[in-house]
Coordinates of C-alpha atoms and ligand atoms in Angstrom, one line a residue:
M430 CA 0.0 0.0 0.0
S431 CA 1.2 3.5 -0.7
A432 CA 1.3 6.2 2.0
L433 CA -1.8 7.9 0.6
D434 CA -3.7 4.6 0.6
V435 CA -2.8 4.1 4.2
L436 CA -3.9 7.6 5.0
R437 CA -7.3 7.1 3.3
R438 CA -8.0 3.5 4.2
V439 CA -6.7 3.2 7.7
F440 CA -7.1 6.7 9.1
G441 CA -10.0 7.8 6.8
Y442 CA -8.4 11.2 6.0
D443 CA -8.5 12.5 2.5
E444 CA -5.2 14.3 2.3
F445 CA -1.9 15.0 4.0
R446 CA -1.4 18.2 6.0
G447 CA 1.5 20.5 5.8
S448 CA 4.7 18.7 5.3
Q449 CA 3.4 15.3 6.4
Q450 CA 3.7 13.7 3.0
E451 CA 7.3 14.8 2.4
I452 CA 8.4 13.6 5.9
I453 CA 6.6 10.2 5.5
E454 CA 8.1 9.6 2.1
H455 CA 11.5 10.5 3.3
V456 CA 11.3 8.0 6.2
I457 CA 9.7 5.3 4.1
G458 CA 12.7 5.7 1.8
G459 CA 15.0 5.0 4.7
G460 CA 16.1 8.5 5.6
D461 CA 16.5 10.0 9.1
A462 CA 14.3 13.0 10.0
L463 CA 14.1 15.6 12.6
V464 CA 10.6 17.0 12.8
L465 CA 9.6 20.2 14.5
M466 CA 5.9 20.8 14.4
P467 CA 3.5 22.5 16.8
T468 CA 1.1 20.5 18.9
G469 CA -1.9 19.3 17.0
A470 CA -0.3 19.5 13.6
G471 CA -0.2 15.8 13.1
K472 CA 3.2 14.5 14.1
S473 CA 2.0 10.9 15.0
L474 CA 1.1 10.1 11.4
C475 CA 4.7 11.0 10.4
Y476 CA 5.8 7.7 12.0
Q477 CA 2.6 5.7 12.0
I478 CA 2.2 5.6 8.3
P479 CA 5.9 4.6 7.6
A480 CA 5.3 2.0 10.3
L481 CA 2.6 0.5 8.2
V482 CA 4.3 0.8 4.9
R483 CA 7.8 -0.4 5.8
P484 CA 8.3 -4.1 6.6
G485 CA 8.8 -4.9 10.3
T486 CA 7.8 -3.1 13.5
A487 CA 8.2 0.6 14.2
V488 CA 9.7 1.1 17.7
V489 CA 8.4 4.3 19.3
I490 CA 10.3 5.7 22.2
S491 CA 8.1 7.9 24.3
P492 CA 8.3 9.2 27.9
L493 CA 4.6 9.3 28.2
I494 CA 4.0 6.1 30.0
A495 CA 0.5 7.1 31.3
L496 CA -0.6 7.7 27.7
M497 CA 0.7 4.6 26.0
Q498 CA -2.4 2.6 26.8
N499 CA -4.6 5.3 25.1
Q500 CA -2.3 5.6 22.1
V501 CA -2.4 1.8 21.6
D502 CA -6.2 1.7 22.1
A503 CA -6.6 4.4 19.5
L504 CA -4.5 2.5 17.0
R505 CA -6.3 -0.7 17.6
E506 CA -9.6 1.0 16.9
L507 CA -8.1 1.7 13.5
G508 CA -7.2 -1.9 13.0
V509 CA -3.4 -1.3 13.5
R510 CA -1.5 -3.9 15.4
A511 CA 0.1 -2.0 18.3
G512 CA 1.5 -2.8 21.7
F513 CA 3.6 -1.2 24.5
I514 CA 6.1 -2.2 27.1
N515 CA 6.6 -0.1 30.2
S516 CA 6.6 -0.4 34.0
T517 CA 2.8 -0.7 34.2
L518 CA 2.9 -4.2 32.6
D519 CA 3.3 -7.3 34.8
P520 CA 5.9 -9.9 33.6
D521 CA 3.2 -12.1 31.9
E522 CA 1.8 -9.2 30.0
R523 CA 5.2 -8.2 28.9
R524 CA 6.1 -11.6 27.7
V525 CA 3.0 -11.6 25.5
V526 CA 4.0 -8.4 23.8
E527 CA 7.6 -9.5 23.4
A528 CA 6.4 -12.7 21.7
E529 CA 4.1 -10.7 19.4
F530 CA 7.0 -8.5 18.5
A531 CA 9.4 -11.4 17.8
A532 CA 6.7 -13.1 15.6
G533 CA 6.4 -10.0 13.5
E534 CA 2.8 -9.5 14.6
L535 CA 3.1 -5.8 15.6
D536 CA 3.1 -2.7 13.4
L537 CA 4.1 -0.5 16.3
L538 CA 5.7 -1.1 19.6
Y539 CA 5.8 1.8 22.2
L540 CA 8.7 1.7 24.6
A541 CA 9.5 3.8 27.6
P542 CA 13.1 5.1 27.2
E543 CA 14.4 3.6 30.5
R544 CA 13.6 0.1 28.9
L545 CA 16.5 0.6 26.5
A546 CA 19.0 0.9 29.3
G547 CA 18.6 -2.8 30.0
Q548 CA 20.3 -5.5 28.0
G549 CA 17.1 -7.6 28.1
T550 CA 15.2 -5.1 26.0
L551 CA 18.0 -4.8 23.5
R552 CA 18.2 -8.6 23.1
M553 CA 14.5 -8.7 22.7
L554 CA 14.7 -6.0 19.9
E555 CA 17.3 -8.0 18.1
R556 CA 14.9 -10.9 17.8
G557 CA 12.5 -9.0 15.6
R558 CA 12.6 -6.9 12.5
I559 CA 12.6 -3.1 13.1
A560 CA 11.0 -0.9 10.5
L561 CA 12.1 2.4 12.1
F562 CA 12.8 4.2 15.4
A563 CA 10.5 7.1 16.3
I564 CA 11.8 9.2 19.1
D565 CA 8.8 11.2 20.4
E566 CA 9.1 14.3 22.6
A567 CA 12.7 14.5 21.4
H568 CA 13.3 17.7 23.3
C569 CA 13.6 15.5 26.4
V570 CA 17.2 15.0 25.4
S571 CA 17.9 18.7 26.1
Q572 CA 19.5 19.3 29.5
W573 CA 18.5 22.9 29.6
G574 CA 15.0 22.3 28.5
H575 CA 12.1 21.8 30.8
D576 CA 11.4 18.1 30.4
F577 CA 14.9 16.6 30.6
R578 CA 15.0 12.8 30.8
P579 CA 18.4 11.3 31.4
D580 CA 17.5 8.1 29.6
Y581 CA 17.2 10.1 26.4
L582 CA 20.9 10.7 26.4
G583 CA 21.4 7.0 25.8
L584 CA 19.3 6.9 22.6
S585 CA 22.2 7.8 20.3
M586 CA 23.2 4.1 20.6
L587 CA 20.2 3.1 18.5
H588 CA 22.1 4.2 15.4
E589 CA 25.2 2.3 16.4
R590 CA 23.4 -0.9 16.9
W591 CA 21.0 -0.6 14.0
P592 CA 22.8 1.6 11.5
D593 CA 20.4 0.8 8.7
V594 CA 17.2 1.5 10.5
P595 CA 15.8 5.0 9.8
R596 CA 15.2 7.3 12.8
I597 CA 12.7 10.0 13.1
A598 CA 12.8 12.4 16.1
L599 CA 9.8 14.6 16.8
T600 CA 9.1 17.5 19.1
A601 CA 6.8 20.5 19.5
T602 CA 9.6 22.6 21.1
A603 CA 10.9 25.1 18.7
T604 CA 13.8 27.1 19.9
T605 CA 16.9 26.9 17.7
A606 CA 19.0 25.9 20.7
T607 CA 16.9 22.9 21.5
H608 CA 16.7 22.0 17.9
Q609 CA 20.5 21.9 17.6
E610 CA 20.8 20.0 20.8
I611 CA 18.5 17.3 19.6
A612 CA 20.4 16.8 16.4
T613 CA 23.8 16.6 18.2
R614 CA 22.8 14.5 21.2
L615 CA 20.8 12.0 19.2
G616 CA 23.6 11.8 16.6
L617 CA 21.2 12.8 13.8
T618 CA 24.0 14.1 11.6
E619 CA 22.5 13.0 8.3
A620 CA 18.9 13.7 9.2
R621 CA 16.8 16.0 7.1
H622 CA 15.2 18.7 9.2
F623 CA 11.5 19.6 8.7
V624 CA 10.5 22.7 10.5
S625 CA 6.9 23.8 10.4
S626 CA 5.4 27.1 11.2
F627 CA 4.7 27.2 14.9
D628 CA 1.7 29.4 14.7
R629 CA -1.5 28.1 16.3
P630 CA -4.1 30.4 14.9
N631 CA -7.0 28.9 16.7
I632 CA -5.6 29.8 20.2
Q633 CA -6.4 33.2 21.4
Y634 CA -3.6 34.6 23.6
R635 CA -4.5 36.9 26.5
I636 CA -2.4 38.2 29.4
V637 CA -4.1 40.2 32.1
A638 CA -2.9 42.2 35.1
K639 CA -3.3 40.1 38.2
Q640 CA -5.6 41.8 40.8
D641 CA -7.8 39.3 42.5
P642 CA -6.7 36.1 40.7
R643 CA -9.4 33.8 42.1
R644 CA -12.2 36.1 41.2
Q645 CA -10.6 36.8 37.8
L646 CA -10.3 33.0 37.1
L647 CA -13.8 32.4 38.2
E648 CA -15.1 35.1 35.8
F649 CA -13.1 33.7 33.0
L650 CA -14.4 30.2 33.5
R651 CA -18.0 31.2 34.1
G652 CA -18.1 33.8 31.5
E653 CA -16.5 31.9 28.6
H654 CA -15.9 28.3 29.4
R655 CA -18.9 27.0 31.3
G656 CA -19.0 23.2 31.0
E657 CA -15.8 23.0 29.0
A658 CA -12.6 21.1 29.6
G659 CA -9.4 23.0 30.4
I660 CA -6.2 23.2 32.4
V661 CA -5.3 25.7 35.1
Y662 CA -1.6 25.9 35.8
C663 CA -0.2 27.0 39.2
L664 CA 3.4 27.1 40.4
S665 CA 3.1 25.2 43.7
R666 CA 1.4 22.0 44.9
N667 CA -0.2 24.0 47.7
S668 CA -1.8 26.4 45.4
V669 CA -3.0 23.6 43.1
E670 CA -4.8 22.0 46.0
K671 CA -6.3 25.3 47.1
I672 CA -7.5 26.4 43.7
A673 CA -9.0 23.0 42.9
E674 CA -11.0 23.3 46.2
F675 CA -12.0 26.8 45.5
L676 CA -13.3 25.9 42.0
K677 CA -15.2 22.9 43.4
D678 CA -16.8 25.1 46.1
N679 CA -17.9 27.4 43.3
G680 CA -19.6 24.6 41.4
I681 CA -16.9 24.0 38.8
P682 CA -15.8 20.3 38.5
A683 CA -12.1 20.4 39.1
L684 CA -9.4 17.9 39.9
P685 CA -5.9 18.5 41.3
Y686 CA -2.7 17.1 39.7
H687 CA 0.9 17.5 41.1
A688 CA 3.9 15.3 41.7
G689 CA 3.1 15.1 45.5
L690 CA -0.1 13.2 45.0
D691 CA -0.3 9.5 45.5
D692 CA 0.5 7.8 42.2
R693 CA -2.9 6.1 42.0
I694 CA -4.9 9.3 42.7
R695 CA -2.8 11.2 40.2
A696 CA -3.2 8.6 37.4
G697 CA -6.9 8.4 38.2
N698 CA -7.3 12.2 37.9
Q699 CA -5.5 12.2 34.6
S700 CA -7.6 9.4 33.2
R701 CA -10.8 11.1 34.3
F702 CA -9.7 14.3 32.7
L703 CA -9.1 12.5 29.4
R704 CA -12.2 10.4 29.4
E705 CA -14.9 12.6 30.9
D706 CA -16.3 15.8 29.4
G707 CA -16.0 19.2 30.9
L708 CA -13.5 18.7 33.7
V709 CA -11.0 21.4 34.8
M710 CA -7.5 20.1 35.7
V711 CA -5.7 22.3 38.2
A712 CA -2.1 21.3 37.9
T713 CA 1.6 22.1 38.3
I714 CA 3.7 21.7 35.1
A715 CA 4.1 18.1 36.1
F716 CA 0.9 17.6 34.2
G717 CA 0.5 17.7 30.5
M718 CA 3.4 16.5 28.3
G719 CA 1.8 14.8 25.5
I720 CA -1.7 15.1 26.8
D721 CA -3.4 14.4 23.5
K722 CA -7.0 15.3 24.5
P723 CA -8.2 17.2 21.5
D724 CA -10.9 19.3 23.1
V725 CA -9.0 21.2 25.8
R726 CA -10.8 24.6 25.3
F727 CA -8.6 26.8 27.6
V728 CA -5.2 26.8 29.4
A729 CA -5.1 29.3 32.2
H730 CA -2.0 30.3 34.1
L731 CA -2.4 31.7 37.6
D732 CA 1.4 32.2 38.0
L733 CA 4.0 33.4 35.6
P734 CA 5.7 30.6 33.7
K735 CA 9.5 30.5 33.9
S736 CA 10.2 30.6 30.2
I737 CA 8.5 31.2 26.9
E738 CA 9.3 27.6 25.9
G739 CA 7.4 26.3 28.9
Y740 CA 4.5 28.8 28.3
Y741 CA 4.2 27.9 24.6
Q742 CA 4.2 24.1 25.4
E743 CA 1.6 24.5 28.1
T744 CA -0.7 26.7 26.2
G745 CA -0.2 24.5 23.1
R746 CA -2.2 21.8 24.9
A747 CA -5.3 23.9 24.1
G748 CA -7.3 23.3 20.9
R749 CA -5.5 20.4 19.3
D750 CA -8.7 19.8 17.3
G751 CA -8.3 23.2 15.6
E752 CA -11.4 24.7 17.3
P753 CA -11.3 28.1 18.9
S754 CA -9.5 28.0 22.3
V755 CA -8.0 30.5 24.8
A756 CA -4.7 30.8 26.5
W757 CA -5.2 33.1 29.5
L758 CA -2.5 34.3 31.9
A759 CA -2.9 36.5 35.0
Y760 CA 0.4 38.2 35.9
G761 CA 1.4 40.7 38.5
L762 CA 4.1 42.4 40.5
Q763 CA 4.3 39.6 43.0
D764 CA 5.2 37.1 40.2
V765 CA 8.2 39.1 39.3
V766 CA 9.3 39.4 42.9
Q767 CA 8.8 35.7 43.5
Q768 CA 10.6 34.5 40.4
R769 CA 13.6 36.7 40.8
K770 CA 13.9 35.4 44.4
M771 CA 13.7 31.8 43.2
I772 CA 16.5 32.5 40.7
D773 CA 18.6 34.2 43.3
T774 CA 18.3 31.3 45.7
S775 CA 18.4 28.5 43.1
E776 CA 21.2 25.9 43.1
G777 CA 23.7 25.8 40.3
D778 CA 26.4 28.2 39.2
A779 CA 26.3 31.7 38.0
A780 CA 25.9 30.6 34.4
H781 CA 22.8 28.6 35.3
R782 CA 21.3 31.5 37.1
R783 CA 22.0 33.8 34.2
N784 CA 20.3 31.3 31.9
L785 CA 17.2 31.3 34.2
S786 CA 17.3 35.1 34.3
Q787 CA 17.3 35.4 30.5
H788 CA 14.4 33.0 30.2
L789 CA 12.4 35.1 32.7
D790 CA 13.3 38.4 31.0
A791 CA 12.0 37.0 27.7
M792 CA 8.8 36.0 29.4
L793 CA 8.4 39.4 31.1
A794 CA 8.9 41.2 27.8
L795 CA 6.1 39.1 26.3
C796 CA 3.8 40.1 29.2
E797 CA 4.6 43.8 28.9
T798 CA 4.6 44.2 25.1
V799 CA 2.2 46.5 23.4
E800 CA 2.6 44.6 20.2
C801 CA 0.9 41.4 18.9
R802 CA 1.6 38.6 21.4
R803 CA 1.6 36.0 18.7
A804 CA 4.1 37.9 16.6
R805 CA 6.4 38.1 19.7
L806 CA 6.0 34.4 20.5
L807 CA 6.9 33.4 17.0
A808 CA 9.7 35.8 16.8
Y809 CA 11.1 34.1 19.9
F810 CA 11.2 30.9 18.0
G811 CA 12.8 32.6 15.0
Q812 CA 9.7 32.7 12.9
E813 CA 7.9 35.6 11.4
L814 CA 4.2 36.1 11.3
G815 CA 4.3 38.9 8.8
K816 CA 1.1 40.6 10.0
S817 CA -0.7 41.1 13.3
C818 CA -2.9 38.2 14.2
D819 CA -6.2 39.7 15.2
N820 CA -6.6 36.9 17.8
C821 CA -4.7 38.1 20.8
D822 CA -5.5 40.7 23.4
T823 CA -3.2 43.3 22.1
C824 CA -4.5 43.0 18.6
L825 CA -8.1 43.0 19.6
A826 CA -7.8 45.9 22.1
P827 CA -4.5 47.6 21.5
P828 CA -3.1 48.9 24.8
E829 CA -1.6 52.4 24.8
S830 CA 1.9 53.2 25.9
W831 CA 2.5 56.3 27.9
D832 CA 5.6 58.3 28.9
G833 CA 6.2 57.0 32.4
T834 CA 9.5 58.8 32.9
I835 CA 8.3 61.1 35.7
A836 CA 6.4 58.3 37.5
A837 CA 9.5 56.2 37.3
Q838 CA 11.6 59.0 38.7
K839 CA 9.2 59.5 41.6
L840 CA 9.2 55.8 42.5
L841 CA 13.0 55.4 42.1
S842 CA 13.7 58.5 44.2
T843 CA 11.5 57.1 46.9
V844 CA 13.7 54.0 47.0
Y845 CA 16.8 56.2 46.8
R846 CA 15.8 58.4 49.7
L847 CA 14.8 55.6 51.9
H848 CA 18.2 54.2 51.4
R849 CA 20.2 57.4 51.3
E850 CA 18.5 59.3 54.1
R851 CA 17.4 56.5 56.4
N852 CA 19.5 53.6 55.4
Q853 CA 16.4 51.5 54.9
K854 CA 15.0 49.2 52.3
F855 CA 11.3 48.5 51.8
G856 CA 9.0 46.5 49.5
A857 CA 6.6 47.8 46.9
G858 CA 3.7 48.2 49.3
Q859 CA 5.4 50.7 51.6
C860 CA 6.8 52.7 48.7
I861 CA 3.4 53.0 47.2
D862 CA 1.8 54.1 50.4
I863 CA 4.5 56.8 50.7
L864 CA 3.9 58.0 47.1
L865 CA 0.1 58.1 47.6
G866 CA 0.6 60.0 50.9
K867 CA -1.2 57.4 53.0
K868 CA -0.6 57.8 56.8
T869 CA -0.7 54.1 57.6
D870 CA 0.6 52.8 60.9
K871 CA 3.7 51.6 59.3
V872 CA 4.2 55.0 57.5
V873 CA 3.8 56.9 60.8
Q874 CA 5.8 54.5 62.8
W875 CA 8.8 55.0 60.5
H876 CA 8.2 58.7 60.0
H877 CA 8.0 58.2 56.3
D878 CA 5.5 61.0 56.1
E879 CA 8.4 63.4 56.7
L880 CA 10.1 62.3 53.5
T881 CA 10.0 64.9 50.7
V882 CA 8.5 62.3 48.3
F883 CA 5.6 61.7 50.7
G884 CA 2.3 62.2 48.7
V885 CA 4.0 63.2 45.4
G886 CA 2.4 60.3 43.6
A887 CA -1.3 61.0 44.3
D888 CA -1.9 61.4 40.5
L889 CA -1.8 57.6 40.0
R890 CA -3.9 54.9 41.7
E891 CA -2.4 52.1 43.7
A892 CA -3.0 49.6 40.9
E893 CA -1.2 51.9 38.5
W894 CA 1.8 52.2 40.8
R895 CA 2.0 48.5 41.0
A896 CA 2.0 48.3 37.3
V897 CA 4.8 50.9 37.2
I898 CA 6.9 48.9 39.6
R899 CA 6.2 45.7 37.8
Q900 CA 7.3 47.2 34.5
L901 CA 10.4 48.8 36.0
L902 CA 11.4 45.4 37.3
A903 CA 10.7 43.8 34.0
Q904 CA 12.8 46.3 32.2
G905 CA 15.7 45.9 34.7
L906 CA 15.3 49.5 35.9
L907 CA 14.7 48.3 39.4
A908 CA 15.5 45.1 41.3
V909 CA 14.3 43.1 44.2
E910 CA 16.3 41.4 46.9
G911 CA 16.0 39.3 50.0
D912 CA 13.2 37.3 51.5
Y913 CA 10.8 40.3 51.7
G914 CA 11.3 41.4 48.2
T915 CA 12.7 44.8 49.1
L916 CA 13.3 47.2 46.2
V917 CA 16.8 48.3 45.2
L918 CA 18.2 50.4 42.5
T919 CA 20.1 49.1 39.5
D920 CA 22.6 50.8 37.0
G921 CA 19.6 51.5 34.8
S922 CA 17.8 53.3 37.7
A923 CA 20.6 55.8 37.8
E924 CA 20.1 56.7 34.2
V925 CA 16.4 57.3 34.7
L926 CA 17.0 59.4 37.8
G927 CA 19.7 61.3 36.0
R928 CA 17.2 62.1 33.2
R929 CA 19.4 60.3 30.7
R930 CA 16.8 57.7 29.9
P931 CA 13.1 58.0 29.1
V932 CA 10.7 55.2 30.3
M933 CA 7.8 54.1 28.1
L934 CA 5.2 52.1 29.9
R935 CA 2.1 50.1 29.0
R936 CA -1.2 51.4 30.2
E937 CA -3.4 48.9 31.9
P938 CA -6.9 48.9 30.4
E939 CA -9.5 50.3 32.9
R940 CA -11.1 46.9 32.9
P941 CA -9.2 44.1 31.3
V942 CA -11.1 43.7 28.0
S943 CA -13.0 40.5 28.1
V944 CA -12.2 39.9 24.5
A945 CA -14.5 36.9 24.3
K946 CA -17.4 38.7 26.1
T947 CA -19.6 38.0 23.1
A948 CA -17.9 34.7 22.2
K949 CA -19.9 31.7 23.2
T950 CA -18.7 28.5 24.6
A951 CA -17.4 26.1 22.1
R952 CA -20.5 23.9 22.5
Q953 CA -22.7 26.9 21.8
R954 CA -20.6 27.9 18.8
E955 CA -20.7 24.4 17.4
A956 CA -24.5 24.3 17.9
A957 CA -24.8 27.7 16.3
E958 CA -22.9 26.6 13.3
L959 CA -25.0 23.6 12.7
P960 CA -28.3 24.2 10.9
A961 CA -31.3 23.7 13.1
E962 CA -32.2 20.3 11.6
V963 CA -28.7 19.0 12.1
A964 CA -28.1 19.9 15.7
P965 CA -30.4 17.1 17.2
V966 CA -28.7 14.5 14.9
F967 CA -25.3 15.6 16.2
E968 CA -26.4 15.4 19.8
H969 CA -27.9 11.9 19.2
L970 CA -24.6 10.8 17.6
R971 CA -22.7 12.2 20.6
A972 CA -24.9 10.2 23.0
W973 CA -24.2 7.1 20.9
R974 CA -20.5 7.8 21.1
A975 CA -20.5 8.4 24.8
A976 CA -22.3 5.1 25.4
T977 CA -19.9 3.2 23.1
A978 CA -16.8 4.8 24.6
K979 CA -17.9 3.8 28.0
E980 CA -18.7 0.3 27.0
Q981 CA -15.2 -0.1 25.4
G982 CA -13.4 1.8 28.2
V983 CA -11.8 4.3 25.9
P984 CA -12.1 8.1 25.7
A985 CA -14.9 9.3 23.4
Y986 CA -12.5 10.9 20.9
V987 CA -10.8 7.6 20.3
I988 CA -14.2 6.4 18.7
F989 CA -14.7 9.5 16.5
H990 CA -13.7 13.2 16.8
D991 CA -16.4 15.9 17.0
A992 CA -15.6 17.0 13.5
T993 CA -16.3 13.6 12.1
L994 CA -19.6 13.3 14.0
R995 CA -20.6 16.8 12.8
Q996 CA -19.9 15.9 9.2
I997 CA -21.9 12.7 9.5
A998 CA -24.8 14.6 11.1
A999 CA -24.8 17.1 8.2
E1000 CA -24.5 14.6 5.4
R1001 CA -26.7 11.9 6.9
P1002 CA -25.2 9.1 4.7
E1003 CA -27.6 6.3 4.0
S1004 CA -25.1 3.6 3.0
L1005 CA -21.8 2.3 4.2
E1006 CA -20.2 3.5 1.0
A1007 CA -21.4 7.0 1.6
L1008 CA -20.3 6.9 5.3
A1009 CA -16.8 5.8 4.2
T1010 CA -16.3 9.1 2.4
V1011 CA -16.5 11.1 5.7
S1012 CA -13.1 12.4 7.0
G1013 CA -12.0 10.3 10.0
V1014 CA -13.9 7.1 8.9
G1015 CA -11.4 4.5 7.9
E1016 CA -11.9 0.8 7.0
S1017 CA -11.6 -0.5 10.5
K1018 CA -14.0 2.0 12.1
L1019 CA -16.4 1.5 9.2
A1020 CA -16.5 -2.2 9.8
K1021 CA -16.9 -1.8 13.5
F1022 CA -19.3 1.1 13.9
G1023 CA -20.7 1.6 10.4
S1024 CA -24.0 -0.1 10.8
Q1025 CA -24.5 1.3 14.4
I1026 CA -24.1 4.8 13.0
L1027 CA -26.6 4.1 10.2
S1028 CA -29.1 2.8 12.7
A1029 CA -28.5 5.7 15.1
L1030 CA -29.1 8.0 12.1
A1031 CA -32.4 6.2 11.3
E1032 CA -33.5 6.8 14.9
V1033 CA -33.6 10.6 14.6
S1034 CA -36.1 11.9 12.1
Ligands
ADP1049 P1 0.7 16.2 17.4 O1 1.2 14.9 17.8 O2 1.5 16.9 16.3 O3 0.3 17.1 18.5 P2 -1.4 14.5 16.4 O4 -0.6 13.6 15.7 O5 -2.0 14.1 17.7 O6 -0.7 15.9 16.6 O7 -2.6 15.0 15.4 C1 -3.6 16.0 15.8 C2 -4.9 15.6 15.2 O8 -4.9 15.8 13.8 C3 -5.2 14.1 15.4 O9 -6.6 14.0 15.8 C4 -5.0 13.5 14.1 O10 -5.8 12.4 13.9 C5 -5.4 14.7 13.1 N1 -4.7 14.6 11.8 C6 -3.4 14.4 11.6 N2 -3.1 14.4 10.3 C7 -4.3 14.6 9.7 C8 -4.7 14.7 8.3 N3 -3.8 14.6 7.3 N4 -6.0 14.9 8.0 C9 -6.9 15.0 9.0 N5 -6.6 14.9 10.3 C10 -5.3 14.7 10.7
ZN1050 ZN1 -2.0 39.5 17.9

């Protein structure tokens, strides 16, 4: 069978997307490939189709142990012979899979990377015929990256032991540094590189000033994502627990996920999130690599991510199905203070700290930009958008920038005078009270009302002063130190105080524009798109799918995606031949579910 035949007959899709065809033909021809493609672009087919076309078994190395079962289930629904070996199998189960492999009865074998460290696995692999090696989540080989897996470093030996077997490494991490590191560490010297555009046009990017994060989150969820599945990221385990509780108390079905939870509970929560509709996962970044749930409608960050790479990966988990989704981040002064402190106290040498600092600075620049967020994001990955995107907060409601030089001078001279005249250091709160001329207990106690700067900042509100400080920190014109986040001057501060440097600041919108105020939830949008007579048919098919998925113990999307059901509802095919033309209906699913679908269609008039 040709690659195109496999695409049509097994997967039920009409045509290849982007550079899939080129990649697939290259690997079928025996070439090595390094594939950089954003989440949801269709990386899996790039090794699954060569697996079916080339003789032998494709060995897929993946760190996503918890997802292997799902991936294998999904392939089996398509009639593909797939199996996996990882630590969740007992010895008997493992022997069955090994025997299937040796007998040439598997098209794909998923392996956890630590398996390859053992001689047993290598000997087992030598007993079968290997079609290709696919190294998924290949950025895990990068030591500076955010998902480093030591076992990945050993993968370069695959080529030494099996020099004639093609290798394809895949990742959704796009920075040039990571890209080069993957090539070097995996020894992919001859590989062809395939780099796709990293734009995800269906994801709307929004970054808001953090005021009352819980209330803001609740408004976001209730206003725009009622009943929808999504992920809320927090920095600490403790805040994960608290936010999950808070959401539950407010009637939103939420589950916690972090590395401190008992293994069984954690795995159970992940599996519920994948299988059930409309759950919100509140998680640390321990959650999510490779989460292939297609209908995650939002990714919310309640704390500032440590780098743009991490942020882009995390937000990329929204909208794999291509439907409208939102990436929402609430960010404030406290985030900057906290992250700077974490860097200052982090282990590792000066170079390591500098590296962390650079990552943070890039993230801060993204938060404070008055330009298109998407353009900034792509520029970070060395790609150009060429226009503004019309689907981020700064494009939809352009923020103004204002000349903040005088405000900056007032703030900086407060810090300066406290230090110079009193030999004191204070945090943001006290400085703002001084500027606003507030006679709080703490101000009176320290006689700060006698400073010449007392009350000189009454022209701005407290929130505006916080924004000024936040942006000065982001621009390096002010710094924080110590456990209490006290403010201190930098070299840059001197330039501002000496009037040698103007300061442009971003104006916070009065009320953060709820860009999607008028946007409906995805379900409502879907329903609205469907003609009135089609909607009930779609709902009926969804109900059939939910029952079938439950019966088979697989997530609903493994049976059929929404897009496939929608097309079936709209076209109402009356024969198996007609049903076979729908995108996403391959031969195996046609044989398995075809007549059930036709009778389900006959049930709705
Ligand atoms: P990635 O691994 O790059 O995040 P996946 O391989 O999970 O993406 O693919 C994302 C979705 O797109 C999947 O549901 C997949 O079935 C679908 N898909 C991939 N290639 C095609 C294609 N050529 N035509 C239609 N759908 C496709
Ligand atoms: Zn934009």
